[in-house]
Amino acid sequence: MKPFKHIITFLLIIFFMNLSVSEAQTTANISYTVSFPEAQAHYADIEMHISGLKQNTLDLKMPVWTPGSYLVREFAKNIDSFSADAGGKTVPSPKINKNTWRIATKGVATVNIKYRVYANEISVRTSYIDISHGFLSTSGIFIYPANMLHQPSTIHIKPYKDWAKVSTSLEMVNNDPFTRVSPNYDILFDSPIEVGNQDVFGFDASGVKYEVCMYGGGNYDKERLKKDLHSIVEQETAIYGENPNKHYVFIVHNHLRGGGGLEHLSSTVLGASRDAYGTEKGYQNFLGLAAHEHFHLWNVKRLRPIVLGPFDYDTENYTTNLWIAEGFTEYYQEIAVRRTNLYPPENYLDVLVGEFNILENLPGKNVQTVAESSFDAWIKAYRPNENSNNTTISYYNKGAIIGMMLDLEIINSSNGKYSLDNVMRYMYTEYYKTKKRGYTDAEFKQGFEKFAGKKLDDFYKKYINGLTPVDYNKYLGYAGYKINDELADNNDPALGVTTAATANKKLIVTSVARGTSAYIDGINVNDELAAIDDAPVTDAATLLNGKKAGDKIKVGVIRDGLPFTLEVTLLKNARVKYKIVPVDNATAQQLLVRKKWLSLQ
């Protein structure tokens, strides 16, 4: 062991070394130029310019994931033709791990880096480029200097051919739409960029300028969208008491069949079906999606679990609270639409009971808690397999149901004085605005208890960290509702499999539900269902014609090219189909809770 005074000297040396590195980093100037010389082949060419360097080596990194989508996607896999030069001379830039390139910069103040990104994956989370447009999901486009996430950068876009518009929440430089600036990399990676000839329109709401950018056409009505999105923005802003943006962008990709959304700090990317706006169901679904992602500008992007920012872009960022971050957002997406009075309360109840039916028909509800579902999102939620329904649930789905339960609990226990809205505003003010940090699981629990007026240890034990079946009638009962199972008297049998027909009309098992006839008696995924009681199988619809629960049947399967005969005892179809109905003779207290919950006049 070294003498104490030597340790102090060593620590001081390290301190000043770190200080000098930090000072060097703060003087660096970073800019990018993005061009599309081979848009037809799905490529973006990136030139990165860094000046003001004062270090011996420079590590450049590509994020492995994008915030809001909890899966390591390895964006570096799309990079090729990486090179660096200084003063016109090539500088070695070896790749030292899966997402890092190292450049020797001793005595070098300025380097230029060139690389290409292949962008051919259509989703709200990934970049896509063709001759019609370029969508840049920025965490998969821009490499960054290690330890310089705080650095600002400038992005100059050279459009392909006749592309004339840029839609992004990044601010313009000198009113040039093709030159944008980002104050740091967290904001850059949270600001997707759409380039092309998208249809752009807007509206003002809650003191904020909103831009809607539509790519891909569609049968949407601009004026109706502006009016209805305005109403949703106003309703969601009212929950938190402020809208923290100056400018917000909805980037909408309309495809033949589209879906999904990804939230960002001051924008969102939505996937939609271009012809679905013409039906009330399709239009309501779109409004719900827009409401969901917009609600995230508070919940997740600012009010967040403590581990979700500052981000580590090299690896997974684990939290047990996605049931709040995503589940509550799913709950509020429909509540916000309900509060606009665009649709009657019955529409909302139909959507809500759909959440019940999804959860209750998943065998995984008896295996995975909602906290575990949140934590394991990185390895399970985005990597489902044929057994996932048997072992997992969705933190979106069960989180939305828990949001309803806690909302009704708070409204009832406070006699209508408080609701879940009060919890969300309190947590936003306390942690994002005042403490300027994320929350812990225990802190959000305290927020619930503050407005429920009671301890929620038992609730957490049962529903957050446990597998207790949801008592729907208890919580709906607060508002004078109950559930009926429309399949309760159905005695139809079920094998418990899902199937897919091949081109030559073979019926192949794609999943087997836990606890069903097929699961118990050994029918496997990838089995071909060939015969039932020696009668050839023709299609899934007639599989069990004439059979009833309790029957013993012989199922002929072909497995790996070999025939098997399995004896199967048919069980009753255990699926439920709930419907929410009012109770008879609701009390004054129940009507008070109902009015508060559903925003009834």
XYZ file of C-alpha atoms in Angstrom:
601
model
C 0.000 0.000 0.000
C 1.221 3.429 -0.991
C 1.615 6.150 1.650
C -1.449 8.432 1.955
C 0.341 11.539 0.617
C 1.279 9.611 -2.531
C -2.353 8.621 -3.033
C -3.402 12.291 -2.760
C -0.782 13.292 -5.312
C -1.946 10.535 -7.657
C -5.599 11.572 -7.322
C -4.741 15.218 -8.045
C -2.887 14.170 -11.203
C -5.898 12.129 -12.342
C -8.227 15.057 -11.553
C -6.268 17.511 -13.670
C -5.906 14.942 -16.473
C -9.668 14.521 -16.532
C -10.158 18.279 -16.374
C -7.910 18.823 -19.377
C -9.780 16.175 -21.361
C -13.098 17.771 -20.435
C -11.809 21.175 -21.476
C -10.636 19.729 -24.784
C -14.031 18.195 -25.384
C -15.949 21.406 -24.769
C -13.957 23.202 -27.495
C -14.714 20.671 -30.225
C -16.919 21.795 -33.114
C -18.993 19.096 -34.803
C -20.975 19.191 -38.011
C -22.552 16.667 -40.367
C -23.528 16.770 -44.015
C -26.122 14.218 -45.110
C -26.620 13.475 -48.805
C -28.442 10.831 -50.808
C -26.497 10.130 -54.039
C -27.840 6.559 -54.079
C -31.290 6.984 -52.617
C -32.584 4.350 -55.015
C -30.332 1.841 -53.236
C -31.408 3.022 -49.739
C -28.155 4.803 -48.832
C -27.356 8.002 -46.979
C -23.817 9.354 -47.204
C -22.591 11.117 -44.061
C -19.642 13.477 -43.785
C -18.683 14.377 -40.226
C -16.337 17.272 -39.491
C -14.739 17.670 -36.037
C -12.391 20.506 -35.179
C -10.807 21.810 -31.977
C -9.492 18.407 -30.886
C -6.806 18.280 -28.185
C -6.535 14.568 -27.460
C -4.368 11.674 -28.546
C -7.193 9.369 -29.619
C -10.766 9.886 -30.682
C -13.355 7.124 -30.325
C -16.456 7.440 -32.503
C -19.511 5.441 -31.523
C -22.864 4.446 -32.978
C -25.778 3.893 -30.555
C -26.938 0.286 -30.295
C -30.571 1.224 -29.535
C -33.006 4.084 -29.871
C -34.748 5.586 -26.817
C -38.375 4.540 -26.546
C -37.789 1.168 -28.202
C -36.297 -1.231 -25.702
C -34.250 -3.525 -27.927
C -30.574 -3.525 -28.833
C -30.761 -3.147 -32.626
C -27.036 -2.870 -33.397
C -27.312 0.124 -35.738
C -23.602 -0.154 -36.587
C -24.480 -3.161 -38.743
C -25.824 -0.716 -41.360
C -22.576 1.282 -41.699
C -20.072 0.669 -44.472
C -17.232 2.531 -46.233
C -16.022 4.151 -42.996
C -12.917 6.348 -43.432
C -11.172 9.308 -41.791
C -8.710 11.928 -42.962
C -6.779 14.848 -41.511
C -5.385 17.558 -43.719
C -6.202 15.507 -46.794
C -4.286 12.458 -45.548
C -5.984 9.198 -44.593
C -5.928 8.480 -40.871
C -6.225 4.882 -39.632
C -9.667 4.296 -38.109
C -9.851 0.658 -36.964
C -13.064 -0.705 -35.499
C -12.259 -1.757 -31.933
C -15.620 -3.247 -30.978
C -19.072 -3.693 -32.474
C -19.960 0.021 -32.473
C -16.697 1.953 -31.964
C -14.035 3.249 -34.354
C -10.731 4.584 -32.963
C -8.803 7.393 -34.653
C -5.291 8.464 -33.653
C -5.459 12.240 -33.219
C -2.168 13.094 -31.515
C -1.176 16.485 -32.900
C -4.341 16.580 -35.025
C -6.907 19.317 -34.390
C -9.339 18.537 -37.200
C -10.605 15.293 -38.701
C -13.136 14.479 -41.399
C -15.032 11.220 -41.342
C -17.041 9.697 -44.159
C -19.364 6.738 -43.903
C -22.492 5.354 -45.505
C -25.655 4.101 -43.841
C -27.897 1.499 -45.451
C -31.510 2.375 -44.613
C -34.076 -0.140 -45.805
C -36.235 -1.050 -42.807
C -39.717 0.417 -42.699
C -40.726 1.086 -39.097
C -41.100 4.057 -36.774
C -37.816 3.063 -35.082
C -35.523 2.627 -38.065
C -34.356 4.671 -41.031
C -35.717 4.208 -44.526
C -34.577 5.859 -47.764
C -35.776 5.490 -51.329
C -36.368 7.854 -54.240
C -39.641 9.108 -52.704
C -38.305 10.258 -49.318
C -35.688 9.884 -46.625
C -36.629 9.107 -43.050
C -33.670 9.491 -40.700
C -34.095 7.837 -37.334
C -31.169 9.792 -35.977
C -29.809 7.313 -33.405
C -29.121 4.952 -36.315
C -27.635 7.635 -38.577
C -25.201 9.776 -36.596
C -22.066 8.502 -34.906
C -20.847 10.556 -31.938
C -17.513 11.182 -30.190
C -17.205 9.137 -27.001
C -17.611 11.213 -23.824
C -18.963 14.155 -25.821
C -22.703 13.557 -25.600
C -23.059 17.101 -24.273
C -21.592 18.628 -27.441
C -23.733 20.610 -29.902
C -23.704 19.767 -33.590
C -24.935 21.162 -36.888
C -26.624 19.028 -39.545
C -26.700 20.109 -43.171
C -28.962 18.140 -45.501
C -28.376 17.922 -49.239
C -31.723 16.733 -50.604
C -32.077 14.114 -53.319
C -33.193 15.552 -56.684
C -36.512 17.415 -56.199
C -36.940 16.862 -52.454
C -38.008 20.251 -51.114
C -39.026 19.853 -47.459
C -37.526 18.931 -44.104
C -39.707 18.071 -41.097
C -38.010 17.798 -37.702
C -38.133 19.401 -34.275
C -34.489 20.496 -34.595
C -34.187 24.255 -34.967
C -33.147 25.877 -38.248
C -29.925 27.827 -38.699
C -30.422 31.241 -40.375
C -33.941 30.185 -41.437
C -32.457 27.507 -43.689
C -34.742 24.421 -43.520
C -31.867 22.219 -44.729
C -29.517 23.258 -41.931
C -30.415 22.279 -38.386
C -28.723 22.498 -35.023
C -28.832 20.250 -31.972
C -27.698 21.419 -28.522
C -26.470 17.917 -27.571
C -26.625 14.309 -28.669
C -29.507 13.300 -26.397
C -31.625 15.815 -28.295
C -30.176 14.851 -31.680
C -30.956 11.175 -31.072
C -34.460 12.192 -29.987
C -35.208 14.260 -33.106
C -36.015 12.215 -36.223
C -35.809 13.927 -39.606
C -38.153 13.505 -42.572
C -36.869 14.748 -45.946
C -38.863 14.757 -49.179
C -42.082 16.241 -50.493
C -44.375 15.350 -47.620
C -47.727 17.071 -47.147
C -47.242 19.571 -44.304
C -49.933 21.436 -42.394
C -50.282 22.723 -38.867
C -52.228 24.293 -36.041
C -51.615 26.113 -32.767
C -52.609 24.553 -29.451
C -51.679 25.287 -25.841
C -49.357 28.048 -27.011
C -47.351 25.632 -29.165
C -46.951 25.473 -32.936
C -47.837 21.997 -34.185
C -46.706 20.640 -37.533
C -48.231 17.546 -39.142
C -46.170 15.991 -41.917
C -47.857 13.275 -43.986
C -45.830 10.947 -46.190
C -47.422 8.345 -48.455
C -50.771 9.947 -49.223
C -54.042 8.792 -47.718
C -57.723 9.604 -47.399
C -57.258 11.922 -44.427
C -59.199 15.133 -43.933
C -56.723 17.875 -42.979
C -59.265 20.193 -41.401
C -60.776 17.422 -39.310
C -57.343 16.246 -38.215
C -56.274 19.736 -37.213
C -59.441 20.236 -35.176
C -59.335 16.862 -33.444
C -55.590 16.801 -32.769
C -55.975 20.304 -31.336
C -58.597 18.976 -28.894
C -56.382 16.077 -27.838
C -53.384 18.365 -27.266
C -55.497 20.688 -25.114
C -56.857 17.793 -23.028
C -53.426 16.291 -22.402
C -51.846 19.648 -21.617
C -54.573 20.291 -19.028
C -53.422 17.208 -17.082
C -49.921 18.584 -16.543
C -50.733 22.286 -16.500
C -48.187 23.230 -19.146
C -46.888 22.266 -22.570
C -43.075 22.407 -22.442
C -42.540 22.765 -26.201
C -42.397 25.702 -28.574
C -42.668 23.516 -31.660
C -43.920 19.930 -31.990
C -43.959 17.691 -35.076
C -46.165 14.716 -35.960
C -44.291 12.724 -38.640
C -46.844 10.318 -40.138
C -45.872 7.520 -42.513
C -48.917 6.273 -44.409
C -48.482 2.811 -45.883
C -50.784 0.180 -47.352
C -50.797 -1.403 -43.912
C -49.083 0.562 -41.179
C -49.041 0.920 -37.432
C -47.029 1.766 -34.364
C -45.493 4.927 -33.037
C -42.352 6.158 -31.328
C -42.215 9.121 -28.996
C -39.580 11.828 -29.005
C -38.868 14.910 -26.938
C -40.642 17.349 -29.261
C -41.976 15.102 -31.994
C -43.294 11.668 -32.761
C -43.267 9.222 -35.655
C -46.538 7.418 -36.408
C -47.199 4.516 -38.731
C -50.679 4.495 -40.278
C -52.704 2.778 -43.001
C -53.291 5.335 -45.714
C -56.917 4.354 -46.393
C -58.011 3.800 -42.765
C -58.894 7.446 -42.072
C -62.155 6.974 -43.982
C -63.756 4.692 -41.387
C -64.731 5.813 -37.902
C -62.930 2.857 -36.325
C -59.773 3.520 -38.338
C -59.915 7.233 -37.615
C -60.475 6.696 -33.884
C -57.546 4.259 -33.828
C -55.331 6.902 -35.431
C -56.398 9.529 -32.899
C -55.631 7.072 -30.098
C -52.165 6.435 -31.525
C -51.487 10.171 -31.881
C -52.766 10.774 -28.341
C -50.516 8.000 -27.014
C -47.290 9.270 -28.534
C -48.096 12.902 -27.764
C -48.771 12.043 -24.097
C -45.207 10.743 -23.956
C -43.830 14.271 -24.279
C -44.578 14.450 -20.548
C -44.682 10.807 -19.443
C -41.282 9.236 -20.358
C -39.608 12.110 -22.169
C -39.658 14.342 -19.078
C -41.348 12.449 -16.260
C -39.312 9.272 -16.466
C -37.886 6.320 -14.537
C -34.559 7.381 -13.122
C -32.529 4.990 -15.300
C -34.001 6.333 -18.556
C -31.783 9.373 -18.868
C -29.081 10.349 -19.167
C -28.938 7.406 -21.552
C -26.238 4.821 -22.001
C -26.317 4.246 -25.765
C -23.942 1.263 -25.563
C -26.163 -1.163 -23.709
C -29.584 -1.877 -22.225
C -31.091 0.561 -19.691
C -33.231 -1.550 -17.351
C -36.292 -0.428 -15.394
C -39.226 -2.163 -13.720
C -41.460 0.842 -14.434
C -42.439 0.566 -18.088
C -45.942 -0.277 -16.856
C -46.097 3.394 -15.810
C -44.083 4.819 -18.699
C -45.930 2.923 -21.433
C -48.928 1.349 -19.714
C -50.256 4.590 -18.248
C -49.685 6.276 -21.590
C -51.835 3.604 -23.211
C -54.504 4.232 -20.568
C -54.408 7.983 -21.121
C -54.472 7.768 -24.908
C -58.091 6.648 -24.748
C -58.975 8.851 -21.776
C -57.751 11.890 -23.727
C -59.890 10.975 -26.743
C -62.867 10.377 -24.416
C -62.451 13.828 -22.877
C -62.695 15.504 -26.270
C -66.274 14.224 -26.529
C -65.582 13.207 -30.118
C -67.056 9.809 -29.265
C -69.583 8.637 -26.660
C -68.471 6.979 -23.391
C -69.517 3.587 -24.746
C -66.717 3.756 -27.311
C -64.190 4.211 -24.536
C -65.634 1.318 -22.516
C -65.410 -0.927 -25.580
C -61.719 -0.074 -26.001
C -61.088 -0.602 -22.290
C -62.754 -3.997 -22.160
C -60.647 -4.976 -25.163
C -57.617 -4.533 -22.885
C -59.244 -6.857 -20.330
C -59.843 -9.541 -22.951
C -56.270 -9.403 -24.219
C -54.833 -9.934 -20.737
C -57.298 -12.561 -19.584
C -56.774 -14.730 -22.669
C -52.996 -14.795 -22.218
C -51.685 -17.819 -20.257
C -48.627 -15.668 -19.508
C -50.703 -13.645 -17.020
C -50.086 -16.490 -14.550
C -46.329 -16.487 -15.140
C -44.942 -12.958 -15.544
C -45.619 -9.959 -13.297
C -45.978 -6.490 -14.803
C -42.735 -5.394 -13.106
C -40.933 -8.365 -14.654
C -42.491 -7.590 -18.024
C -41.045 -4.078 -17.779
C -37.574 -5.260 -16.810
C -37.432 -8.030 -19.409
C -38.613 -5.836 -22.303
C -35.064 -5.870 -23.675
C -34.923 -9.642 -24.070
C -38.546 -10.712 -24.421
C -41.015 -8.037 -25.539
C -39.354 -7.345 -28.897
C -38.155 -10.916 -29.433
C -41.345 -12.979 -29.185
C -41.426 -16.628 -30.113
C -44.121 -19.280 -30.389
C -44.190 -19.706 -26.596
C -44.338 -16.030 -25.630
C -48.096 -15.958 -24.975
C -47.581 -18.740 -22.440
C -44.870 -16.962 -20.489
C -45.198 -13.198 -20.907
C -47.617 -10.292 -20.777
C -47.435 -6.763 -22.163
C -46.531 -3.889 -19.850
C -48.602 -1.722 -22.209
C -51.711 -3.813 -21.742
C -51.558 -4.637 -18.044
C -50.114 -1.212 -17.288
C -53.187 0.393 -18.878
C -55.440 -1.793 -16.743
C -53.500 -0.853 -13.601
C -53.841 2.792 -14.606
C -57.612 2.335 -14.679
C -57.600 0.554 -11.309
C -55.558 3.266 -9.600
C -57.553 6.058 -11.237
C -60.812 4.606 -9.937
C -59.295 3.871 -6.513
C -58.124 7.478 -6.128
C -61.378 9.000 -7.394
C -63.429 6.820 -5.069
C -61.275 7.212 -1.957
C -61.121 11.011 -2.388
C -64.855 11.315 -3.178
C -64.062 12.768 -6.569
C -61.567 15.369 -5.341
C -58.553 13.686 -6.938
C -57.775 11.328 -9.787
C -54.731 9.808 -11.463
C -54.330 13.199 -13.195
C -53.248 14.685 -9.876
C -50.601 12.016 -9.422
C -49.178 12.594 -12.891
C -49.028 16.374 -12.469
C -47.516 16.090 -8.981
C -44.812 13.669 -10.141
C -44.034 15.797 -13.204
C -43.674 18.930 -11.063
C -41.806 17.258 -8.218
C -39.282 15.212 -10.190
C -38.899 16.712 -13.661
C -39.293 20.399 -12.804
C -38.130 20.659 -9.190
C -35.643 17.832 -8.592
C -34.685 17.681 -12.261
C -34.272 13.915 -12.269
C -36.181 10.727 -12.821
C -38.200 8.874 -10.205
C -37.667 5.575 -8.440
C -40.291 2.885 -8.097
C -40.751 3.734 -4.419
C -41.196 7.434 -5.179
C -43.987 6.854 -7.682
C -45.690 4.531 -5.189
C -45.590 7.377 -2.661
C -47.188 9.636 -5.274
C -50.097 7.211 -5.663
C -50.505 6.969 -1.908
C -50.474 10.740 -1.463
C -53.685 11.088 -3.470
C -55.282 7.741 -2.638
C -54.969 8.623 1.047
C -53.852 5.116 1.914
C -50.925 2.728 1.749
C -50.782 0.608 -1.399
C -48.436 -2.127 -0.187
C -51.068 -4.803 -0.718
C -51.930 -3.451 -4.192
C -48.269 -3.586 -5.224
C -47.868 -7.058 -3.753
C -50.866 -8.354 -5.696
C -50.784 -6.514 -8.989
C -47.311 -5.061 -9.592
C -45.010 -7.673 -8.125
C -47.515 -10.515 -7.941
C -49.822 -12.607 -10.097
C -53.158 -12.041 -8.348
C -56.001 -12.040 -10.919
C -57.418 -8.564 -11.497
C -60.637 -7.924 -9.575
C -62.377 -6.033 -12.369
C -65.715 -5.845 -10.607
C -64.197 -4.227 -7.519
C -62.660 -1.328 -9.429
C -65.364 -0.917 -12.057
C -67.859 -1.155 -9.214
C -66.594 2.143 -7.855
C -68.129 3.721 -10.981
C -71.247 1.571 -11.021
C -70.104 -0.900 -13.684
C -69.387 -4.619 -13.806
C -68.199 -7.181 -16.346
C -70.171 -9.982 -17.960
C -68.505 -12.865 -19.768
C -70.395 -13.389 -23.009
C -68.801 -16.834 -23.409
C -69.595 -18.046 -19.887
C -72.278 -20.484 -21.056
C -70.358 -21.665 -24.110
C -69.372 -25.340 -23.875
C -67.576 -25.583 -27.217
C -64.355 -27.600 -27.219
C -60.972 -26.234 -28.249
C -57.630 -27.792 -29.134
C -55.808 -24.670 -28.004
C -53.702 -24.156 -31.115
C -53.292 -21.482 -33.745
C -52.532 -22.629 -37.250
C -51.411 -21.363 -40.627
C -52.185 -22.895 -44.013
C -49.332 -23.462 -46.441
C -49.538 -22.908 -50.186
C -50.377 -26.582 -50.659
C -53.138 -26.346 -48.015
C -51.324 -28.123 -45.208
C -52.392 -26.916 -41.739
C -49.325 -26.145 -39.605
C -49.449 -25.453 -35.853
C -47.905 -22.054 -35.064
C -48.585 -21.872 -31.304
C -49.956 -24.007 -28.491
C -51.644 -22.386 -25.485
C -50.605 -23.521 -22.023
C -53.194 -25.628 -20.194
C -55.202 -26.559 -23.289
C -55.929 -29.968 -24.806
C -53.105 -29.681 -27.311
C -50.599 -28.530 -24.674
C -51.465 -31.328 -22.239
C -51.579 -34.142 -24.795
C -48.505 -33.220 -26.795
C -49.361 -31.396 -30.013
C -46.309 -29.291 -30.913
C -45.555 -26.124 -32.811
C -44.610 -26.997 -36.435
C -46.730 -30.153 -36.401
C -48.857 -30.613 -39.494
C -52.429 -31.455 -38.487
C -53.213 -34.267 -40.903
C -56.268 -36.064 -39.515
C -58.886 -36.072 -36.753
C -60.245 -39.560 -35.985
C -58.819 -40.748 -39.321
C -60.702 -38.054 -41.278
C -58.332 -35.826 -43.282
C -58.024 -32.262 -42.021
C -59.174 -29.733 -44.611
C -59.215 -26.365 -42.801
C -59.068 -24.822 -39.333
C -62.723 -23.774 -39.301
C -64.030 -27.355 -39.483
C -61.336 -28.956 -37.345
C -63.650 -29.948 -34.478
C -67.025 -30.101 -36.225
C -69.355 -32.433 -34.348
C -67.061 -32.681 -31.317
C -67.829 -31.597 -27.776
C -65.880 -30.959 -24.569
C -64.881 -34.250 -22.935
C -64.560 -36.191 -26.202
C -61.434 -38.271 -26.695
C -60.088 -37.952 -30.223
C -57.159 -39.232 -32.244
C -55.106 -36.496 -33.859
C -52.846 -37.498 -36.704
C -49.841 -35.219 -37.070
C -46.768 -35.186 -39.244
C -43.683 -34.092 -37.322
C -40.380 -33.650 -39.087
C -41.706 -35.779 -41.934
C -42.817 -38.642 -39.677
C -46.448 -39.556 -38.845
C -47.669 -39.646 -35.236
C -51.079 -40.351 -33.721
C -51.871 -38.555 -30.476
C -54.790 -39.282 -28.166
C -56.295 -35.982 -27.091
C -59.067 -35.244 -24.591
C -60.942 -32.146 -25.682
C -61.353 -29.457 -23.035
C -63.845 -26.598 -22.962
C -62.704 -23.451 -24.709
C -61.418 -21.367 -21.797
C -61.419 -18.026 -23.621
C -63.362 -15.132 -22.126
C -65.103 -12.256 -23.841
C -65.966 -9.599 -21.314
C -68.366 -6.734 -21.747
C -68.703 -3.750 -19.391
C -72.283 -3.092 -18.308
C -73.807 -0.742 -15.703
C -74.938 -2.183 -12.398
C -78.568 -1.917 -11.410
C -79.485 1.008 -9.185
C -76.104 2.735 -9.017
C -75.572 4.701 -5.802
C -74.900 8.414 -5.615
C -71.238 7.667 -4.815
C -70.942 5.400 -7.861
C -72.478 8.042 -10.100
C -70.097 10.663 -8.699
C -67.093 8.439 -9.505
C -68.497 7.628 -12.961
C -68.968 11.296 -13.817
C -65.421 12.167 -12.743
C -63.839 9.153 -14.449
C -65.608 9.451 -17.802
C -65.773 13.269 -17.860
C -69.548 13.210 -18.143
C -71.483 16.444 -18.309
